[in-house]
XYZ file of C-alpha atoms in Angstrom:
588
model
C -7.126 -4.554 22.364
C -10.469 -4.890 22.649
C -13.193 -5.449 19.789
C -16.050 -4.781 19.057
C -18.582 -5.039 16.382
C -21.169 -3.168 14.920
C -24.077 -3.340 12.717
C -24.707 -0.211 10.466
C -28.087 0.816 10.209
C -30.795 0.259 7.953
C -31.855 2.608 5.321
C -33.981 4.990 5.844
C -37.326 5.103 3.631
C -35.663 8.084 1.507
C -32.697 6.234 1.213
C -34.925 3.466 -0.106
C -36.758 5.174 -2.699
C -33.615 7.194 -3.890
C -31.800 3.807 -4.612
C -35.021 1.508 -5.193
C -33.313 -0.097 -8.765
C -30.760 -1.801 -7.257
C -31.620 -5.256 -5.061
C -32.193 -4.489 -0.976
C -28.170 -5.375 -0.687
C -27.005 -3.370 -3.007
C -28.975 -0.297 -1.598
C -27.149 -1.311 1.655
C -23.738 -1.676 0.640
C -23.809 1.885 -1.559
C -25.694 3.560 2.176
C -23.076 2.386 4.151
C -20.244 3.428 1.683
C -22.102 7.677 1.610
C -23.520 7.036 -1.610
C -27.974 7.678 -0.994
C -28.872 9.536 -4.047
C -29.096 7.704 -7.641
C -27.244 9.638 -9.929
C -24.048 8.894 -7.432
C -24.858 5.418 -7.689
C -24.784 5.498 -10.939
C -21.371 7.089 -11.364
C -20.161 4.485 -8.518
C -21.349 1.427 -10.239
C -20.628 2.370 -13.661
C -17.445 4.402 -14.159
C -17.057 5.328 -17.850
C -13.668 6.922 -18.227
C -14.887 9.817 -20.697
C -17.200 11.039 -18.647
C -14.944 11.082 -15.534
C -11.774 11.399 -16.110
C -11.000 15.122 -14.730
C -9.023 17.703 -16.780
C -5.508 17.682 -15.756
C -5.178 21.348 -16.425
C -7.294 22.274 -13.433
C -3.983 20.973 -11.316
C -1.371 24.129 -10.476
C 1.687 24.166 -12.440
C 0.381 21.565 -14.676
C 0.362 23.827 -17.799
C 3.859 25.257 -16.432
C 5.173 21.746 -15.953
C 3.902 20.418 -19.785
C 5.361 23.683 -21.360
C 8.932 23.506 -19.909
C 8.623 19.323 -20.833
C 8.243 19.850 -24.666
C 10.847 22.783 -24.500
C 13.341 19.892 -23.467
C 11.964 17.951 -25.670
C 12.593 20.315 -28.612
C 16.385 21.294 -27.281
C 16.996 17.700 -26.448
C 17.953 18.733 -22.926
C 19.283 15.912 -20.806
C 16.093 14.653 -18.464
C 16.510 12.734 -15.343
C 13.169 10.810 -14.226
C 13.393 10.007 -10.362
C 10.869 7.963 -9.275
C 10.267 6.375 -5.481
C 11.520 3.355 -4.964
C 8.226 1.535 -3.983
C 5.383 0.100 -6.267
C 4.217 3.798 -6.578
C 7.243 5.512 -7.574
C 8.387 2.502 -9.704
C 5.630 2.088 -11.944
C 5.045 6.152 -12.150
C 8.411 5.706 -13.444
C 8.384 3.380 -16.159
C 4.901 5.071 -17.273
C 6.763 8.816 -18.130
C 9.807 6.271 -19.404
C 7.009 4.563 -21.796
C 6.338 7.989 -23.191
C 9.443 8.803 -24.160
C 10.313 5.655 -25.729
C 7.224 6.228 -27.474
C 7.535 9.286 -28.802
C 11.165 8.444 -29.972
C 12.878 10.647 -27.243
C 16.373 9.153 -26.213
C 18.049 11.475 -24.130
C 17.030 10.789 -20.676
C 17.932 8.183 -17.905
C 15.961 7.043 -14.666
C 17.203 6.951 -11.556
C 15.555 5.282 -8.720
C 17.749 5.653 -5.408
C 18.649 3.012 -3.399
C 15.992 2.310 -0.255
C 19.033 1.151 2.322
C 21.980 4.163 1.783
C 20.017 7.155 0.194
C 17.376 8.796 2.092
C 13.939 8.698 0.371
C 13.369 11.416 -1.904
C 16.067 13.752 -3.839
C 19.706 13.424 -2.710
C 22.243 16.132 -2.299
C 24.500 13.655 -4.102
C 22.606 12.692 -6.538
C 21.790 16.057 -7.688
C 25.821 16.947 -8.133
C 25.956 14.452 -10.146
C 23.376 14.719 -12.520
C 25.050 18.594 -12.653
C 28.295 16.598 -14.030
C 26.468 14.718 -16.373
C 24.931 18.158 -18.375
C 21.242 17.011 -17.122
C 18.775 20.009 -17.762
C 16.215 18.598 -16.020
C 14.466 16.656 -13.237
C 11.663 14.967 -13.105
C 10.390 13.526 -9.364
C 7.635 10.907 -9.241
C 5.584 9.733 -5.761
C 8.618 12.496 -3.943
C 9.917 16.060 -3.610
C 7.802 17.842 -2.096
C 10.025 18.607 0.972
C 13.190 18.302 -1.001
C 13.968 22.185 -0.329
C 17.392 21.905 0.210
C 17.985 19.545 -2.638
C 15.846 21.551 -5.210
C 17.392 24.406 -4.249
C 21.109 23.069 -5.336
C 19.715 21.940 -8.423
C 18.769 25.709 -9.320
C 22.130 26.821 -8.152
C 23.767 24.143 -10.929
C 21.162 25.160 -13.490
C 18.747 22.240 -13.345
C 15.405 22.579 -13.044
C 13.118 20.563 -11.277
C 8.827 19.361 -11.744
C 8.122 17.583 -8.916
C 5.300 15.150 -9.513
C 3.779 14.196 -5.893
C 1.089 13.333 -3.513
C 2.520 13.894 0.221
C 1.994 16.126 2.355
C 3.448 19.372 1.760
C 5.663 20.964 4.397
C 5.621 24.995 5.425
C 8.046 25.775 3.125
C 7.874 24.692 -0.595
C 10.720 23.874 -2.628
C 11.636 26.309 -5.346
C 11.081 23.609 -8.148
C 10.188 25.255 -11.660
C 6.799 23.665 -11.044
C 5.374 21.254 -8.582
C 2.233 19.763 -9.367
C 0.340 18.391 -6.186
C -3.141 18.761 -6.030
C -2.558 18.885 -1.982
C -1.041 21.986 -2.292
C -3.280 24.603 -0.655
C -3.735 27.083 -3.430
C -4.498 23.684 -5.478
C -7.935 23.765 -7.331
C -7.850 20.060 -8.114
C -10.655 18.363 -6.752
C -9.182 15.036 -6.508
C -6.633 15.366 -3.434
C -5.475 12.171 -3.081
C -4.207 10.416 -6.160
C -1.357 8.278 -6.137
C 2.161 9.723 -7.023
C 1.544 7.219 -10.360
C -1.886 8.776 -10.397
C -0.088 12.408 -10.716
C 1.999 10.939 -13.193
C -0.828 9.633 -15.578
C -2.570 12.907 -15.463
C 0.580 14.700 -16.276
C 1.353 12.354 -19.488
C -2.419 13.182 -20.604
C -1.349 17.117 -20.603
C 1.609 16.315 -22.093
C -0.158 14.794 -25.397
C -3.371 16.909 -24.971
C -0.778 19.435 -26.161
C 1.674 17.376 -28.818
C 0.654 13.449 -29.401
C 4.081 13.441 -31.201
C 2.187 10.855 -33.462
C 0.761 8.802 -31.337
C -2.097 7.469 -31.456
C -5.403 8.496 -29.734
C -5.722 6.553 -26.491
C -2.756 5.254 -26.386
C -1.610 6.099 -22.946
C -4.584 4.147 -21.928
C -2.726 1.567 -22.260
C -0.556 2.504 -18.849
C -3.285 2.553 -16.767
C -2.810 -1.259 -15.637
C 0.922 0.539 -13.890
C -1.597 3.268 -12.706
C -3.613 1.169 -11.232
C -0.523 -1.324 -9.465
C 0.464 1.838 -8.110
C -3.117 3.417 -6.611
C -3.371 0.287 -5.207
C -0.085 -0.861 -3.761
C -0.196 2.916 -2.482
C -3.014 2.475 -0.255
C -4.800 5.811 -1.628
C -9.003 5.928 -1.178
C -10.749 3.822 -4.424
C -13.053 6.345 -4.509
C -13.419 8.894 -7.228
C -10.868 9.224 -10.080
C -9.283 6.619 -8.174
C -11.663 4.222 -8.616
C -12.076 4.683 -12.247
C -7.932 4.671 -12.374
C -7.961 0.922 -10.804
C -11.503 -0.220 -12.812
C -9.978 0.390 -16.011
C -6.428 -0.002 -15.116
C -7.693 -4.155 -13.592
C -9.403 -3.912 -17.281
C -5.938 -3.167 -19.054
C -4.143 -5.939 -16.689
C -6.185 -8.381 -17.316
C -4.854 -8.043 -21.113
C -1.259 -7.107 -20.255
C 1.108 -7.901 -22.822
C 4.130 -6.634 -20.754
C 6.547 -9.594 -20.563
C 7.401 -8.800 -17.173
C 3.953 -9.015 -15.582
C 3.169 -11.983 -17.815
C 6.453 -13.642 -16.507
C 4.847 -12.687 -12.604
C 1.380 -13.643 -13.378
C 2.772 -17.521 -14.464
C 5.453 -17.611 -11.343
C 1.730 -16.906 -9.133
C -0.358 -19.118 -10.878
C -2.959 -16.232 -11.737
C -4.477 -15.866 -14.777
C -4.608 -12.502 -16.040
C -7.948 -12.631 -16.950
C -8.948 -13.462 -13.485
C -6.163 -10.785 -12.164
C -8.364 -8.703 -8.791
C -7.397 -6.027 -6.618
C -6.573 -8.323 -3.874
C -3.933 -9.592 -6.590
C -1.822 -6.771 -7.031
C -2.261 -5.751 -3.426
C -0.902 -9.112 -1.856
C 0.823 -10.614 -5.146
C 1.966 -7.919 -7.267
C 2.763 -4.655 -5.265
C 4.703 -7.100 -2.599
C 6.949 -7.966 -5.259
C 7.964 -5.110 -6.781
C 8.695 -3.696 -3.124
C 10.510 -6.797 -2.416
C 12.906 -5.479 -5.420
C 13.861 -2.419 -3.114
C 13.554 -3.667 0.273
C 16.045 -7.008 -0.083
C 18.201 -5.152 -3.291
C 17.423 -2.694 -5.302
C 14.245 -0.919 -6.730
C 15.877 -1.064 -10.572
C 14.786 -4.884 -10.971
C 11.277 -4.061 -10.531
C 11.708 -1.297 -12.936
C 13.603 -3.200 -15.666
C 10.427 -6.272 -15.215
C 7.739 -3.857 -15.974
C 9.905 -2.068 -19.157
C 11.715 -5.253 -20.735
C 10.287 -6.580 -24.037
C 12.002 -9.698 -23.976
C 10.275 -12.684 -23.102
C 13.151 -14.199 -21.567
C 14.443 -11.499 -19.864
C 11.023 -10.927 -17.813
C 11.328 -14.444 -16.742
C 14.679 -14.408 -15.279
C 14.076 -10.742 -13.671
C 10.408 -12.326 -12.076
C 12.234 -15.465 -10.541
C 14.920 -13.384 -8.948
C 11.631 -11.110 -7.830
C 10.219 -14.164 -6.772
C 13.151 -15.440 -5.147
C 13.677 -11.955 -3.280
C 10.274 -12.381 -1.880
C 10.472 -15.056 -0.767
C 13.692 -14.301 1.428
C 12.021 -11.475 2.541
C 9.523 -13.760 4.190
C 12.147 -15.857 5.773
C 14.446 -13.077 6.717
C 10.567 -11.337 8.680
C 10.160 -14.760 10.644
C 13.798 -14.834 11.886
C 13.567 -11.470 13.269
C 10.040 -12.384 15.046
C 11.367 -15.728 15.944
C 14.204 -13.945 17.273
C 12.009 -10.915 19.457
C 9.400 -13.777 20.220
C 12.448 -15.566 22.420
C 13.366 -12.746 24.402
C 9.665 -11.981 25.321
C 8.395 -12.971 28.726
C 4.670 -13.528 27.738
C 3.765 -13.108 31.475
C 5.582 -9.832 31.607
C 5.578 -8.053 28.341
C 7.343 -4.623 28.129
C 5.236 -1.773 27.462
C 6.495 -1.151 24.136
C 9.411 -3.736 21.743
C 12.367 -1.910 21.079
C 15.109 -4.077 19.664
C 17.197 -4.428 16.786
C 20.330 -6.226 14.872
C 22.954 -5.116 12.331
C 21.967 -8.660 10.691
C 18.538 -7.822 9.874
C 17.955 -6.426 6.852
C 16.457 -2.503 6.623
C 13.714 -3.404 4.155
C 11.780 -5.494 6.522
C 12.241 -3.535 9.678
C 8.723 -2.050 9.044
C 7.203 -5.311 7.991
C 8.066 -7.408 10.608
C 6.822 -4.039 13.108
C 3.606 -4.847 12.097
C 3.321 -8.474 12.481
C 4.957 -7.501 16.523
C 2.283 -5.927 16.833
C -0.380 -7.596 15.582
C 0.904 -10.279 17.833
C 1.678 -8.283 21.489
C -0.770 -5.466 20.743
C 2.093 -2.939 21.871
C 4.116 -0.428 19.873
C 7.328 -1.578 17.881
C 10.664 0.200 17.079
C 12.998 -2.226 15.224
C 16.220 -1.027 13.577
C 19.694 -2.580 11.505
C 22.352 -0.196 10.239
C 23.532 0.748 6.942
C 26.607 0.499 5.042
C 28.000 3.714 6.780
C 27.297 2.344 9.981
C 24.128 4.298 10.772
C 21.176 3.086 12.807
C 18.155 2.893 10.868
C 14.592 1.770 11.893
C 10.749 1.493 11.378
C 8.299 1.843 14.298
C 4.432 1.043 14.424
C 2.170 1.863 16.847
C -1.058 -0.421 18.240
C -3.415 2.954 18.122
C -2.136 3.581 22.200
C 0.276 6.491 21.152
C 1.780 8.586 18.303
C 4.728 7.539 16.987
C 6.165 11.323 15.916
C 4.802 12.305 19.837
C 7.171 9.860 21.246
C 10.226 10.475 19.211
C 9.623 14.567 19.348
C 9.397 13.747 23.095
C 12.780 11.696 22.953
C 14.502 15.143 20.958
C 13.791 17.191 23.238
C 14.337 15.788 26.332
C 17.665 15.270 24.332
C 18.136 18.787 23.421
C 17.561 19.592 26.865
C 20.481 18.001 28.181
C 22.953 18.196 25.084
C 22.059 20.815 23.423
C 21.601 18.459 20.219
C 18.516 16.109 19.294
C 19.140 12.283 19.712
C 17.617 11.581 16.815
C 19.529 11.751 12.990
C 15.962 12.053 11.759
C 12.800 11.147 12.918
C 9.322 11.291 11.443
C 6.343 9.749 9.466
C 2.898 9.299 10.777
C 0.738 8.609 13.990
C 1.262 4.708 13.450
C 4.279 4.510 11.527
C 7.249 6.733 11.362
C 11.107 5.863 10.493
C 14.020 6.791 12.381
C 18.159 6.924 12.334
C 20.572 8.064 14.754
C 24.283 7.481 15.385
C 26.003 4.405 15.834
C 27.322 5.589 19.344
C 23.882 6.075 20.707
C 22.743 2.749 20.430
C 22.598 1.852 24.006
C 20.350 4.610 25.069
C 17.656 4.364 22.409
C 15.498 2.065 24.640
C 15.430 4.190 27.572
C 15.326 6.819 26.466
C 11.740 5.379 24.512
C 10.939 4.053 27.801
C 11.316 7.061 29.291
C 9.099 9.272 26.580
C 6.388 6.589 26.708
C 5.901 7.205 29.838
C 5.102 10.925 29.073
C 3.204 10.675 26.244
C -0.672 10.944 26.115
C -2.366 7.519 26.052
C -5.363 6.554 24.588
C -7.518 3.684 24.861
C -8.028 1.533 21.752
C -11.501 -0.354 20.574
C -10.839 -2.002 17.200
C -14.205 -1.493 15.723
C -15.716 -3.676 12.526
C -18.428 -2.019 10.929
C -20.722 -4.099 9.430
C -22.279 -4.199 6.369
C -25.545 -7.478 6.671
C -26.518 -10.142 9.471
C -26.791 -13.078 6.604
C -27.221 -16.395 7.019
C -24.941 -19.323 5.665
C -27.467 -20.178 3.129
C -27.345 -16.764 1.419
C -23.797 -17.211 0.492
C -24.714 -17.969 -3.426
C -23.041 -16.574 -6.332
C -25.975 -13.884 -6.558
C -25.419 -12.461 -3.634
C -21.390 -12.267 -4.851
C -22.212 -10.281 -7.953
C -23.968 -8.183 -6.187
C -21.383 -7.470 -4.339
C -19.112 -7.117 -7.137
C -21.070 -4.018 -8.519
C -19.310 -2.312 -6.063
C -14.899 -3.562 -6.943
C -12.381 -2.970 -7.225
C -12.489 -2.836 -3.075
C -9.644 -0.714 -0.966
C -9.430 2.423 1.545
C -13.049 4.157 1.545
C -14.701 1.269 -0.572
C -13.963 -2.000 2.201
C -15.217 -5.173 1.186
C -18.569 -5.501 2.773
C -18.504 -7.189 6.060
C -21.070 -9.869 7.315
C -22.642 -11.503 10.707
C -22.614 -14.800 10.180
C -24.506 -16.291 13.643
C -24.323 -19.767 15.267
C -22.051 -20.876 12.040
C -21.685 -24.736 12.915
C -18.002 -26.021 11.968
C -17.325 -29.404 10.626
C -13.405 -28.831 10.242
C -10.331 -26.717 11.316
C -6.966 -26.592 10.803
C -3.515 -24.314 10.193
C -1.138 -23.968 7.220
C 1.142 -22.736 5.303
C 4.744 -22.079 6.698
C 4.790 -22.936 10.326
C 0.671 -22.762 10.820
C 0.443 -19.341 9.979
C -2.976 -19.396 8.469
C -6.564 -20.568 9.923
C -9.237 -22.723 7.501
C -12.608 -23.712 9.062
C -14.703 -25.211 7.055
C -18.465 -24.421 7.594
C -22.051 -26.337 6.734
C -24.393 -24.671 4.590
C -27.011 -27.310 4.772
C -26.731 -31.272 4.835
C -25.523 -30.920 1.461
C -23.413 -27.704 1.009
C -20.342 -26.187 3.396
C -18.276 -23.690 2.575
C -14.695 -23.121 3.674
C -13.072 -19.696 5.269
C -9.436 -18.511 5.293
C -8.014 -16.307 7.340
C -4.369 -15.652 6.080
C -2.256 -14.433 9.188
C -4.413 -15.170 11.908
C -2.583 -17.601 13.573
C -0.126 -14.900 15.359
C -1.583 -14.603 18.584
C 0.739 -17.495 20.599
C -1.947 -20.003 21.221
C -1.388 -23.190 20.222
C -4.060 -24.208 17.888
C -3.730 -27.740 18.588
C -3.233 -27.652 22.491
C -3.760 -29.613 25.429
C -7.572 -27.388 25.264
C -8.470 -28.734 22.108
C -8.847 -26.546 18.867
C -8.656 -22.620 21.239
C -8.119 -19.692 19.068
C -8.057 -16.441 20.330
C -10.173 -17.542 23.280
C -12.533 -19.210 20.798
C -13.037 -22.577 21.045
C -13.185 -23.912 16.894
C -13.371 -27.655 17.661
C -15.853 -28.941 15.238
C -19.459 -29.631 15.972
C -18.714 -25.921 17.666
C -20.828 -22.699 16.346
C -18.869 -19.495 16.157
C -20.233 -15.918 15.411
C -18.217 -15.033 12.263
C -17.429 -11.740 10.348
C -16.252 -12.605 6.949
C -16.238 -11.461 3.451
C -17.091 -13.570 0.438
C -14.678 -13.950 -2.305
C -14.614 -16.095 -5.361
C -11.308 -18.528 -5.170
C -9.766 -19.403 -8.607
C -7.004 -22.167 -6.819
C -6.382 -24.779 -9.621
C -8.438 -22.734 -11.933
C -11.544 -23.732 -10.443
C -13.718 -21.483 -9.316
C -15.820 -21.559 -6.248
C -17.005 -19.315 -3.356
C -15.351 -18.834 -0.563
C -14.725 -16.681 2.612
C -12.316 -14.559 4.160
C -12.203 -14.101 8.011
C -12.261 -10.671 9.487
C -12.937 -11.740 13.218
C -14.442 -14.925 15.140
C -16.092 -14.926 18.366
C -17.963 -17.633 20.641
C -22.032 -17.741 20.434
């Protein structure tokens, strides 16, 4: 793929004058992120929750949704809460389950379903069952919006449904008693894209704008460090309500009293206090989807809702533990695809898979394929039943749904029946199943579709933020920068153009040379070092018969590189110093 990278522009003179408090960065970074007048600025840099928090009322069906909650309430109906089994859904879950135990209410289970033999969302099954069990009511969290058929049996049992979500809706909506989704199209909301645990939040503030049940003001503040695990994990835009969602839910964490996350924060050697975005998105959301993708989504659920010390501490090791074999379990199926490749003669696309690898890293270990042969990916395993399950990514070449639609209907053509159980997703990554018996033909018949379907050509593009030099890497320059966190989707880290950086050391590590250091001079008295976590995918040998090549990119010290990197503050043995984060390296 190639790359290529490109300044932004300087401000313009208005831009200048409308943001001339803040320091000539700061002006820059806000420009580049759409924000040029000062009042916006303002709001950006300083979120105060009063002031921005939106009324939860202007979502549809939230009224309907609040009213039919406190009338179970008061009959002590049976509630179900069903919450997504990933570090959305999970901590949306144990936020409404909070409430409840709050407010003293006792008669209501949750139910997360099981990631490898129930299919995401609502479940015919599982909705006969709560039937049998006298439940009056269902509650969905980060799912349901396309549950028609599901929904629809609740209502012919008696249940009802609120469906608390943030995908897509389909053409036809379920017939819940009330779904509340801001991206429904008759949805005045102005915030579209909240988290499913961001949905959830807003709903709980309706719920005791209209009966605190005795409890006292601002207390569900206090769930806004799950809010913000979830916007994060989630991937949603830091921007807007977002934003002030994950700047005072990283304000809560970093005084979390929850056993569980106490237990996690010790097993990672993070402070609290020092807890970051970058912390729940590489340390924290990873393990609670570990809970899901290697077992099941209930341990993740019981560390963030236990009160017992020792409890949280046995439930974050086996966390830990499941990680961890999730990272082992990734590298045996890449070890195992990177043996059958023929680097001279790649395939145009990886389609392989295993009834020994497990389902929750299918999509995982996609990505790192492709990062690495810059081709799309279909992996699958089976279930218990028997049926083929997979994950697919795509390098940016193709559409993933394009491909598989492609694939149905070439099979419809000649069957009369689709090949695929179910097939669907997004451009880059979509999830599949068929039948056990059609194993043989699902790589030529991908092949085949491939083949057919548009192509376009792909230019991975960094956008960057300042051309600095080495020497303007102080701790000024990184609260400046700061201003501007928590960073995510729509709010990157600011990117800069480091040129002619001279290195005085390089080296891999960390499980099999999987990372890159270099280690740059400052001055005659000052370097600085640079991770880049991953990077060491592409095949090359770092330490080959060529000297220190990367990527093409020759890193034997005494060498300049041009460098795009970010600058981060590095709290390893509870010492802090500055340090940066490689985006890309090329030669001078």
């Amino acid at each position: 793929m190639k790359k290529k990278w490109k300044l932004q522009a300087d401000l313009s003179l208005k831009q200048t004058q409308e943001l001339k408090t803040y320091t000539p960065l700061v002006q820059k970074l806000l420009a580049h992120r759409g924000i040029e007048r000062a009042k916006l600025a303002e709001v950006f840099l300083r979120p105060d929750y009063e002031r921005d928090l939106l009324d939860p009322f202007l979502m549809k069906d939230m009224a309907k949704a609040v009213a039919r909650l406190l009338e179970a309430i008061e009959n002590k109906e049976r509630v179900v809460i069903f919450g997504d089994y990933d570090a959305d859904g999970v901590p949306g879950a144990t936020m409404l389950a909070l409430l409840f135990n709050k407010m003293g209410y006792e008669n209501y289970e949750v139910y997360i379903p099981d990631r490898h033999n129930e299919d995401y969302g609502l479940n015919l099954k599982a909705v006969t069952e709560f039937a049998g069990r006298e439940v009056k009511l269902i509650i969905t969290i980060d799912c349901g919006i396309r549950d028609v058929a599901e929904v629809r049996l609740a209502a012919e049992h008696g249940l009802d449904v609120i469906i608390t979500d943030h995908h897509l809706p389909g053409e036809i909506l379920p017939p819940a008693y009330a779904i509340v989704n801001a991206k429904q199209s008759d949805d005045k909301y102005p915030e579209k894209m909240l988290a499913g645990a961001g949905v959830m939040f807003k709903f709980i503030g309706a719920v005791l704008a209209k009966n605190r049940f005795g409890i006292e003001t601002g207390w569900e503040k206090w769930l806004l460090d799950l809010a913000a695990i979830a916007t994060v994990s989630d991937m949603v835009p830091l921007v807007g309500e977002n934003r002030l969602l994950a700047y005072y839910g990283l304000k809560v964490l970093r005084q979390t009293r929850r056993p569980g996350l106490l237990a996690l924060f010790n097993l990672m050697k993070i402070k609290p206090v020092n807890a970051t975005e970058d912390d729940i998105g590489f340390m924290i959301g990873p393990r609670i989807n570990s809970a899901s993708r290697m077992s099941h989504a209930s341990q993740a659920y019981y560390l963030l809702t236990t009160e017992d010390e020792a409890e949280a501490v046995t439930i974050a090791k086996h966390l830990e533990e499941k990680n961890q074999s999730r990272r082992e379990l990734t590298e045996k199926v890449l070890t195992a695809i990177s043996a059958l490749m023929d680097e001279k003669n790649l395939p145009p696309i990886i389609v392989a898979g295993s009834a020994d690898w497990g389902l929750g890293i299918l999509g995982l270990s996609c990505s790192r394929l492709v990062e690495k042969y810059n081709r799309p990916v279909w992996l699958w395993s089976k279930n218990e039943a028997g049926t083929i399950k997979g994950s697919c990514r795509s390098d940016g070449t193709i559409n993933l749904v394009e491909v598989m639609t492609l694939v149905n209907q070439t099979a419809m053509a000649e069957t009369g029946k689709d090949f695929f159980l179910n097939a669907g997703g997004h451009a880059m990554a979509a999830g599949f199943s068929l039948a056990p018996e059609r194993e043989a033909e699902l790589a030529p018949r991908l092949l085949a579709a491939y083949a057919q379907a548009p192509k376009q050509v792909t230019e991975q593009e960094f956008l960057v933020d300042a051309k600095l030099e080495l020497t303007d890497l102080t701790w000024d320059t990184y609260a400046q920068i700061e201003q501007l966190a928590p960073f995510g989707v729509d709010n990157p880290k600011p990117v800069f153009w480091l040129s002619g950086a001279e290195i005085t050391a390089a080296k891999s590590f960390g499980n099999g040379g999987l990372h890159l250091e270099l280690t740059f001079k400052k001055n005659e008295r000052e370097k600085i070092s640079a991770i880049g976590f991953f990077q060491c995918l592409a095949g090359e040998i770092f330490n080959g018969p060529n000297g220190h090549q990367f990527h093409g990119v020759n890193l034997t010290p005494g060498e300049r590189v041009d460098a795009l990197v970010t600058l981060e503050k590095s709290t390893f043995k509870n010492y802090p110093e500055l340090r940066l984060r490689i985006v890309d390296l090329k030669s001078t």
